[in-house]
CSV table of C-alpha atoms in Angstrom, one decimal:
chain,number,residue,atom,x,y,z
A,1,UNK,CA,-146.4,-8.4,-61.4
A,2,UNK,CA,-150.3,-8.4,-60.8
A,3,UNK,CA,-152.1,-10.0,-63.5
A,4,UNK,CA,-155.3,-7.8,-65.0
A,5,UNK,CA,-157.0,-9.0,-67.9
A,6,UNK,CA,-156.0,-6.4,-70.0
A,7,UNK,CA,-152.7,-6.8,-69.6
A,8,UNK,CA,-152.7,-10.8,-70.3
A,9,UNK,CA,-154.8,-9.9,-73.3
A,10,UNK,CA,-152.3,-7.4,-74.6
A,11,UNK,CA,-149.2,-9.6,-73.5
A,12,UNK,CA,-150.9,-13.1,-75.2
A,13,UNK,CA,-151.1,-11.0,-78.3
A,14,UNK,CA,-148.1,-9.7,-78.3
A,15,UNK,CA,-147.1,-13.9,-77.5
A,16,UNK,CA,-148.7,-14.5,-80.7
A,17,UNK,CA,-147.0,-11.9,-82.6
A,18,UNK,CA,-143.8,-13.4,-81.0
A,19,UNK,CA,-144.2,-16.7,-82.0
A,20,UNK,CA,-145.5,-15.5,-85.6
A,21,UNK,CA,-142.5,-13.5,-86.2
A,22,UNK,CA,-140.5,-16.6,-85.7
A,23,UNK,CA,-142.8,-18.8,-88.2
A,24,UNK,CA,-142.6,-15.9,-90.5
A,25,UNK,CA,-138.8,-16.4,-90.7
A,26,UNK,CA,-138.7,-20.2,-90.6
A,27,UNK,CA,-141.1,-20.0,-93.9
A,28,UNK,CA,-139.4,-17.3,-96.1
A,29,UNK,CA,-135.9,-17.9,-94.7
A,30,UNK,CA,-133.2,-15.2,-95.5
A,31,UNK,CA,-129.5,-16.3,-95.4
A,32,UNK,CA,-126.5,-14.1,-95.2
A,33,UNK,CA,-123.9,-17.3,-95.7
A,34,UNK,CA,-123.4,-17.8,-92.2
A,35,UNK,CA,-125.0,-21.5,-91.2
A,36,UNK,CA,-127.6,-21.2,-88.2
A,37,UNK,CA,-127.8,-17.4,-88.2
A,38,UNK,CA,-131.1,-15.2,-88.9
A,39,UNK,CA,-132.1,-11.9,-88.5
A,40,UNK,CA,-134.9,-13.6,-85.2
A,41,UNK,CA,-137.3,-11.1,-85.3
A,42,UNK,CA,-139.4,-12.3,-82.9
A,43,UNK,CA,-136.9,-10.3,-80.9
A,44,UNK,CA,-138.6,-7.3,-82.0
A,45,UNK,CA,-141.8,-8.1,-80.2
A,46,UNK,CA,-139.7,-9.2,-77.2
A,47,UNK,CA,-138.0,-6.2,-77.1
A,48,UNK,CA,-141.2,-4.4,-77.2
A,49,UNK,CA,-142.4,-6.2,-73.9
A,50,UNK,CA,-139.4,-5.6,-72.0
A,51,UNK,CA,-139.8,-1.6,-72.6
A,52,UNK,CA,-143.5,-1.3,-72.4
A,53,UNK,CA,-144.3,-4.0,-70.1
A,54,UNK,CA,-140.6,-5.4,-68.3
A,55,UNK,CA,-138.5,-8.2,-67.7
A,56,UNK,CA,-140.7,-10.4,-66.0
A,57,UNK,CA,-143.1,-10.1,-68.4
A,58,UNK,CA,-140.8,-10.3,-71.1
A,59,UNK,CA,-139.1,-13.3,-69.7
A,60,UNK,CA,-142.8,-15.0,-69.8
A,61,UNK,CA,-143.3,-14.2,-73.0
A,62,UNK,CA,-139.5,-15.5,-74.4
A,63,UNK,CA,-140.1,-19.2,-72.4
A,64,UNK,CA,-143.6,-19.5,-73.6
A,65,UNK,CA,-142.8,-18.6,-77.1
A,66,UNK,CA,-139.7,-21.0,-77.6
A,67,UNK,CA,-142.2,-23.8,-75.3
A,68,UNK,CA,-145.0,-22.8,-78.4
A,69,UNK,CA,-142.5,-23.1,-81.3
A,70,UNK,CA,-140.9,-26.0,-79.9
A,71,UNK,CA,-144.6,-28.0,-79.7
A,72,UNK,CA,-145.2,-26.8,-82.4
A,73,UNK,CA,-142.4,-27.4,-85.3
A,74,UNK,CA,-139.3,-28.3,-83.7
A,75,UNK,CA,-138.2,-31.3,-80.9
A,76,UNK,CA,-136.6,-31.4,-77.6
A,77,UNK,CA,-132.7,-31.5,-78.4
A,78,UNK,CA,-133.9,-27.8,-80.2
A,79,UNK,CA,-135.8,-27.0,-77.6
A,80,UNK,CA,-132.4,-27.0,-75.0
A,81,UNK,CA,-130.8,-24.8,-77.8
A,82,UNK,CA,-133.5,-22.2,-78.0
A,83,UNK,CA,-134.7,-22.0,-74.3
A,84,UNK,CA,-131.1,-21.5,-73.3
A,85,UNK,CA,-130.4,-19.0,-75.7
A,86,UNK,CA,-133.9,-17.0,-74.9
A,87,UNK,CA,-133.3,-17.5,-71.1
A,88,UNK,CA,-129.8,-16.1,-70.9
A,89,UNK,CA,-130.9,-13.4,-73.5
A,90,UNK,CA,-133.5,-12.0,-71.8
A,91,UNK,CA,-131.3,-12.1,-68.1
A,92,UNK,CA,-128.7,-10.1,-69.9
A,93,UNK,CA,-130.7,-7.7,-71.8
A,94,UNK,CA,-132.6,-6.9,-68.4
A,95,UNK,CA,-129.0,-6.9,-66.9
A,96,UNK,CA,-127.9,-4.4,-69.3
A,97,UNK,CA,-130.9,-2.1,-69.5
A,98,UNK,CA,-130.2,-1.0,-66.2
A,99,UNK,CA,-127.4,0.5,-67.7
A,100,UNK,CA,-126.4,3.8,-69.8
A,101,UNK,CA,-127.3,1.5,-72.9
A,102,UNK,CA,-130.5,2.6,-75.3
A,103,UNK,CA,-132.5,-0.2,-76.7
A,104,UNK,CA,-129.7,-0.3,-79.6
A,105,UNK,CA,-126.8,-1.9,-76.8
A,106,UNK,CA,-129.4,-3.9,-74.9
A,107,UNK,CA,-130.9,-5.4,-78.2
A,108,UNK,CA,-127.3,-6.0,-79.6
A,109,UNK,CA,-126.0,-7.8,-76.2
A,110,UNK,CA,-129.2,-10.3,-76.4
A,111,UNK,CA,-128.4,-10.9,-80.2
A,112,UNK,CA,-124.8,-12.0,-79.2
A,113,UNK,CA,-125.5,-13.5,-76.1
A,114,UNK,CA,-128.6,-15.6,-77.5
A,115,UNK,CA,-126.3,-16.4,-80.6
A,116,UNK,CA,-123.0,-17.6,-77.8
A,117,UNK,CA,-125.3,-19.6,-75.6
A,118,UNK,CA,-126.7,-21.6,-78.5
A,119,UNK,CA,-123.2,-22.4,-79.7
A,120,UNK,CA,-122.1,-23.3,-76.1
A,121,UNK,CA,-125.2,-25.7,-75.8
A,122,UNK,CA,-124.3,-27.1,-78.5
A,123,UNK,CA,-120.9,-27.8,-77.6
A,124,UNK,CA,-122.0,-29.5,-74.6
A,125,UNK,CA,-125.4,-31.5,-76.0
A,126,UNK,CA,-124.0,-32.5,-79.3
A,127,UNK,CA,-119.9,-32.1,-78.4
A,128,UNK,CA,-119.7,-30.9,-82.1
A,129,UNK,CA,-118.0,-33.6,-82.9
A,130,UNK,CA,-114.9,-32.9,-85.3
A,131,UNK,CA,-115.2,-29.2,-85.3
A,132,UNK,CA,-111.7,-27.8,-84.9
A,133,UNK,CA,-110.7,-25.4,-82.0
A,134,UNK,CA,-110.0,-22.9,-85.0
A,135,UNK,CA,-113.6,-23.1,-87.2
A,136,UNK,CA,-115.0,-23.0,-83.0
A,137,UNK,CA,-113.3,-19.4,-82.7
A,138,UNK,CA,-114.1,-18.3,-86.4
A,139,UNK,CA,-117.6,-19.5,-85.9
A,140,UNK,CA,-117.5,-17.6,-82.6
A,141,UNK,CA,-116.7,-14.4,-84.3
A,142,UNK,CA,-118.7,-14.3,-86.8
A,143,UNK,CA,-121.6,-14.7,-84.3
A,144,UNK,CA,-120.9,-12.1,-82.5
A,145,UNK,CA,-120.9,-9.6,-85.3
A,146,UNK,CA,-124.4,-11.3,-86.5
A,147,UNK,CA,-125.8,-11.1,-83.5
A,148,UNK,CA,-124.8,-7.4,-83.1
A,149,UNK,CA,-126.0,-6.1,-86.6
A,150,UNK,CA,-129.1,-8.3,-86.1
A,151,UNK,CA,-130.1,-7.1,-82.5
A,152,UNK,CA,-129.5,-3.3,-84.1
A,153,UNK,CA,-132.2,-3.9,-87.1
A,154,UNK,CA,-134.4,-5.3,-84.2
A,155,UNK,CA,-133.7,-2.5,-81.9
A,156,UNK,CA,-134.7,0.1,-84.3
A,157,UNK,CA,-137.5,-1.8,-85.7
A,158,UNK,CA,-138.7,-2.2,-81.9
A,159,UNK,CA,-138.1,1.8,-81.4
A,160,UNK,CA,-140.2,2.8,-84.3
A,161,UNK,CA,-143.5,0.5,-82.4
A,162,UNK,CA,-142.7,2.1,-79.2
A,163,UNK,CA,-142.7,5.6,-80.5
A,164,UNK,CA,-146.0,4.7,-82.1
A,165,UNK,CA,-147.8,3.1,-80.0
A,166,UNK,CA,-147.7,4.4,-76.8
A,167,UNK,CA,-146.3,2.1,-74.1
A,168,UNK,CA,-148.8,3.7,-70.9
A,169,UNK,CA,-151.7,2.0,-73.3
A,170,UNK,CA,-150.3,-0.7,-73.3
A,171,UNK,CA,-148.6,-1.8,-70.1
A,172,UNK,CA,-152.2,-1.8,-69.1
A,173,UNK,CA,-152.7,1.1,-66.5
B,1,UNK,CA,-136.0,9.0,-67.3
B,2,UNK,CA,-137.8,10.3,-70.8
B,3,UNK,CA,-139.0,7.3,-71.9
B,4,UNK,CA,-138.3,8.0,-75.4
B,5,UNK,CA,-134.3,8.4,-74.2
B,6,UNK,CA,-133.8,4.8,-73.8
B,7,UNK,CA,-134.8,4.3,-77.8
B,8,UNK,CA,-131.9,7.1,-79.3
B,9,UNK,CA,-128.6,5.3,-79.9
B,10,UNK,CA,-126.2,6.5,-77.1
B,11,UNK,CA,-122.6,6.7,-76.8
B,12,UNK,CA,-122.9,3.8,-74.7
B,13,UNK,CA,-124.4,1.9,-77.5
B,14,UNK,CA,-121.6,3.0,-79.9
B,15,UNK,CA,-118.8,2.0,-77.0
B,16,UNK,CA,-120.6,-1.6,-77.0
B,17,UNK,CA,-120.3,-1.9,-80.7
B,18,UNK,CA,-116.6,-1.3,-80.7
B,19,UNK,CA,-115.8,-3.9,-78.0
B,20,UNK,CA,-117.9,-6.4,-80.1
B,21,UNK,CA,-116.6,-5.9,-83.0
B,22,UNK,CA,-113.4,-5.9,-81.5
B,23,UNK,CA,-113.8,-9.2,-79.8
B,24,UNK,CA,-115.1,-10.3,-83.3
B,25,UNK,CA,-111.9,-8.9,-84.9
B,26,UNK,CA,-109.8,-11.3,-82.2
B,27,UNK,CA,-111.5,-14.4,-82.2
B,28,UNK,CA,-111.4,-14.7,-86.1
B,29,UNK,CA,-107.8,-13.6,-85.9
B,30,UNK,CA,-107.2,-16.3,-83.2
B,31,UNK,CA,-109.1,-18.5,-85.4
B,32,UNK,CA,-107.0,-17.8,-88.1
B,33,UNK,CA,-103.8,-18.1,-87.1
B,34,UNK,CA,-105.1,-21.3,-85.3
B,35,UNK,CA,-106.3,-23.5,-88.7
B,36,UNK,CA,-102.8,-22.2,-89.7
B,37,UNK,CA,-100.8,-24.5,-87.1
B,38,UNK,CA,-103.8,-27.1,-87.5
B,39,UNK,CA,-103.2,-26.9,-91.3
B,40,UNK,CA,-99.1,-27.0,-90.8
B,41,UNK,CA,-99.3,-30.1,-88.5
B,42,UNK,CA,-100.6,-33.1,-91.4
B,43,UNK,CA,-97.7,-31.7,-93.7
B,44,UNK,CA,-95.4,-34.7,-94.4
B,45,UNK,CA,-92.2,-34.5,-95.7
B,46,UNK,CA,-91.8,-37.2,-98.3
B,47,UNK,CA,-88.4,-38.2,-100.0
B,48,UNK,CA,-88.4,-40.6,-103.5
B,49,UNK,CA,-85.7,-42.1,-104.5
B,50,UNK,CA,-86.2,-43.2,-108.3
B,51,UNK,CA,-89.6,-42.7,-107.4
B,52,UNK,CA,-89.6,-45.5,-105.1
B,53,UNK,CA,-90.8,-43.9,-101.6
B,54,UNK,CA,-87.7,-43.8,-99.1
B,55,UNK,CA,-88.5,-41.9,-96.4
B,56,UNK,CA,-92.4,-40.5,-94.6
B,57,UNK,CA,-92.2,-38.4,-91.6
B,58,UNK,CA,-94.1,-35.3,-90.5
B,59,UNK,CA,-92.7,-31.8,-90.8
B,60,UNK,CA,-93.4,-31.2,-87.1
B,61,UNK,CA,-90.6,-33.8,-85.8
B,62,UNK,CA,-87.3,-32.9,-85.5
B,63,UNK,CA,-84.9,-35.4,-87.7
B,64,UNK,CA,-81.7,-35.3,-89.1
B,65,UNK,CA,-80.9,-38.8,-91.3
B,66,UNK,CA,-79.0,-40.1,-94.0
B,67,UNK,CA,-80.6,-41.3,-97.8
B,68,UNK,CA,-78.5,-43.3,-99.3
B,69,UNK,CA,-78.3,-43.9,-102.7
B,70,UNK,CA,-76.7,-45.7,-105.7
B,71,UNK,CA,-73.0,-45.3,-106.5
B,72,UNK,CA,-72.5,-44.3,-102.6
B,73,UNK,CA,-74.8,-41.6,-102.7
B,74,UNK,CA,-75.7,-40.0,-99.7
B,75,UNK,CA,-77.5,-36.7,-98.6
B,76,UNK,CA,-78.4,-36.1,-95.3
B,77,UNK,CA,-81.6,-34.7,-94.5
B,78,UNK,CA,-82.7,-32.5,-91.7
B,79,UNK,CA,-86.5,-31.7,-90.5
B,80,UNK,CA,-86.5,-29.1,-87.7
B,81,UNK,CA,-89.2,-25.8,-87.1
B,82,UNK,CA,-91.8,-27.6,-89.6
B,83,UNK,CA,-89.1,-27.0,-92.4
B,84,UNK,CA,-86.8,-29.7,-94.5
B,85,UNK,CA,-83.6,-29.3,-96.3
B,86,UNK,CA,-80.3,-30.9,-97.0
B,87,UNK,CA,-78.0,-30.3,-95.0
B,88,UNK,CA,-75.1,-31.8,-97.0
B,89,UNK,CA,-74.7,-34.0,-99.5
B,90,UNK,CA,-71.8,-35.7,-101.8
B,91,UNK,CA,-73.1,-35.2,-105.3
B,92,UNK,CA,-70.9,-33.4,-108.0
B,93,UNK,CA,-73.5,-29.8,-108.0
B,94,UNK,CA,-74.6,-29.6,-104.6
B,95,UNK,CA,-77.7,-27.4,-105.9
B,96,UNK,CA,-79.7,-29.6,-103.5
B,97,UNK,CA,-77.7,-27.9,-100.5
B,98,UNK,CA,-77.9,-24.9,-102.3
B,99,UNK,CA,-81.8,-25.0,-102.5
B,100,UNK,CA,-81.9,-24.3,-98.6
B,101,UNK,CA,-84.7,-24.7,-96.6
B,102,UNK,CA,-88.9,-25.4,-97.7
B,103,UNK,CA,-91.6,-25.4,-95.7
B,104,UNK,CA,-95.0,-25.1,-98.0
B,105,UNK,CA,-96.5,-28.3,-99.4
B,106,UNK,CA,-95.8,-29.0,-102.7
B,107,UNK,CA,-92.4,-27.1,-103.0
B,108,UNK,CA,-89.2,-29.7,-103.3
B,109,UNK,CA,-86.2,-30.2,-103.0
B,110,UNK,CA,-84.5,-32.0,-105.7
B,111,UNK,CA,-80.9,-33.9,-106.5
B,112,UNK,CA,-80.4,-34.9,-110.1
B,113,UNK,CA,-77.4,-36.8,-109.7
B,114,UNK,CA,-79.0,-39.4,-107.0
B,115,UNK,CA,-82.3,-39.3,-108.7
B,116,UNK,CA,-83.8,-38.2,-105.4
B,117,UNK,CA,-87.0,-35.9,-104.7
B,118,UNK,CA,-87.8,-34.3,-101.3
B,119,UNK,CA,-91.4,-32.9,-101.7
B,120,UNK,CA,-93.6,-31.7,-98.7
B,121,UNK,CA,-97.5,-33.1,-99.0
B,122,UNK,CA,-100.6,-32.7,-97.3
B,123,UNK,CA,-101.9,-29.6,-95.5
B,124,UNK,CA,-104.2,-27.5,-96.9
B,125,UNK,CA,-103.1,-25.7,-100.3
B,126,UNK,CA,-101.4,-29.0,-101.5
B,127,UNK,CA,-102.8,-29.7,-105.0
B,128,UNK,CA,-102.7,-33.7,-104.5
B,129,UNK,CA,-104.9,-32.9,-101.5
B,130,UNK,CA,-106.7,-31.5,-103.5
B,131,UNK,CA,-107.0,-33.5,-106.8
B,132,UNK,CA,-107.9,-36.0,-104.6
């Protein structure tokens, strides 16, 4: 990864859209009944970076986003849920790109595994105290299918900006 | 590869969405049949006699005792498999014996003759639990 100015330009924009996308969502919020779960579409942008640009670079962008929103609205005990979740999103989407996956499977993995970490962290920060091994599993599933149907809306979302905006532009060369 | 290849949905992609939804499908089956057996263990098997409380035990222990009652009254009463039911008793009808075995809160077991009422309470779907 050698840094040109173009490219930081165009990847601190894309930072900004990031970390926009997630305000965005905090301040009109839309709930689908499950507690905890949104659509994240500041995943959208990330997924952009990782196919224009790639992991590394996304992987920048994901910790300095959640560092951004943490200093900016939320406070450290969130800031373990998020960075974990980002971190071991973004491993397994770059993981799984390598793949015979289009950006629909890689997009869907990262919504589930994002949406698992966070639960696990929790487990272990907070011990969610009283929460039954049952309402654990149910909770478990239902994250699962969120984080798949969400990581599908981003995926196409994300396709529709790559097609139209070509990635060689971008990525800076 | 065409970059424009990575952003069609695959087979892959469809194969992926199966095993989640799958893995879905058997956690919140798991986690169904889990709050079940949670659910099942607070039930408590409560006996009145003359609507005095005799006997409290949970439906999960294995018992087999005597309530006595007036006049020489006696039915015995046996817990075992998270169900209740009288296994014999020496009142004239024997319909107590005859009602078998119960298992869901807020069914009971009832004998006229010895003014005695075996209900199961607690656990979800109980309407005391409820009410209260």
């Amino acid at each position: 990864m050698h840094w040109q100015g173009k490219k930081m330009a165009r990847l601190s924009l894309l930072l900004a859209v990031a970390v926009l996308l997630g305000y965005v969502e905090a301040v009109i919020p839309v709930s689908v009944g499950v507690p905890g779960v949104k659509l994240g579409l500041a995943n959208c942008a990330l997924l952009f970076v990782l196919y224009a640009f790639g992991p590394a670079e996304a992987a920048l962008v994901s910790v300095l986003r959640t560092l951004i929103i943490a200093l900016l609205f939320t406070n450290l005990p969130m800031l373990i849920y998020s960075l974990s979740g980002a971190l071991m999103s973004i491993l397994l989407m770059s993981l799984i790109k390598r793949g015979p996956f289009s950006i629909y499977g890689v997009s869907a993995a990262g919504g589930m595994t994002h949406n698992l970490t966070q639960l696990l962290a929790a487990l272990i920060v907070a011990g969610l105290t009283g929460s039954t091994p049952s309402f654990l599993l149910t909770y478990a599933s239902l994250l699962i299918l969120c984080g798949m149907v969400a990581g599908f809306v981003n995926a196409f979302l994300a396709s529709v900006l790559l097609q139209r905006i070509s990635p060689e532009a971008l990525s800076g060369n | 590869m065409n970059p424009t290849e990575e952003l069609k949905f695959k087979r892959a992609d469809g194969m992926l969405a199966a095993a989640l939804l799958l893995a879905a499908a058997v956690l919140f089956t798991l986690g169904g049949f889990l709050q079940q057996s949670e659910a099942g263990s607070d039930k408590r098997v409560r006996v009145y006699r003359d609507g005095e409380e005799v006997l409290d035990a949970a439906i999960t222990e294995e018992l087999n005792t005597p309530v006595f009652s007036e006049d020489d009254g006696e039915n015995i009463i046996s817990i075992r498999d998270g169900k209740v039911c009288v296994e014999s008793a020496n009142c004239p009808g024997q319909d107590c014996v005859k009602m078998g075995w119960i298992s869901q809160p807020g069914e009971e077991i009832i004998c006229l003759p010895h003014k005695l009422v075996i209900r199961i309470e607690g656990g979800e779907g109980d309407v005391d639990a409820l009410a209260r």
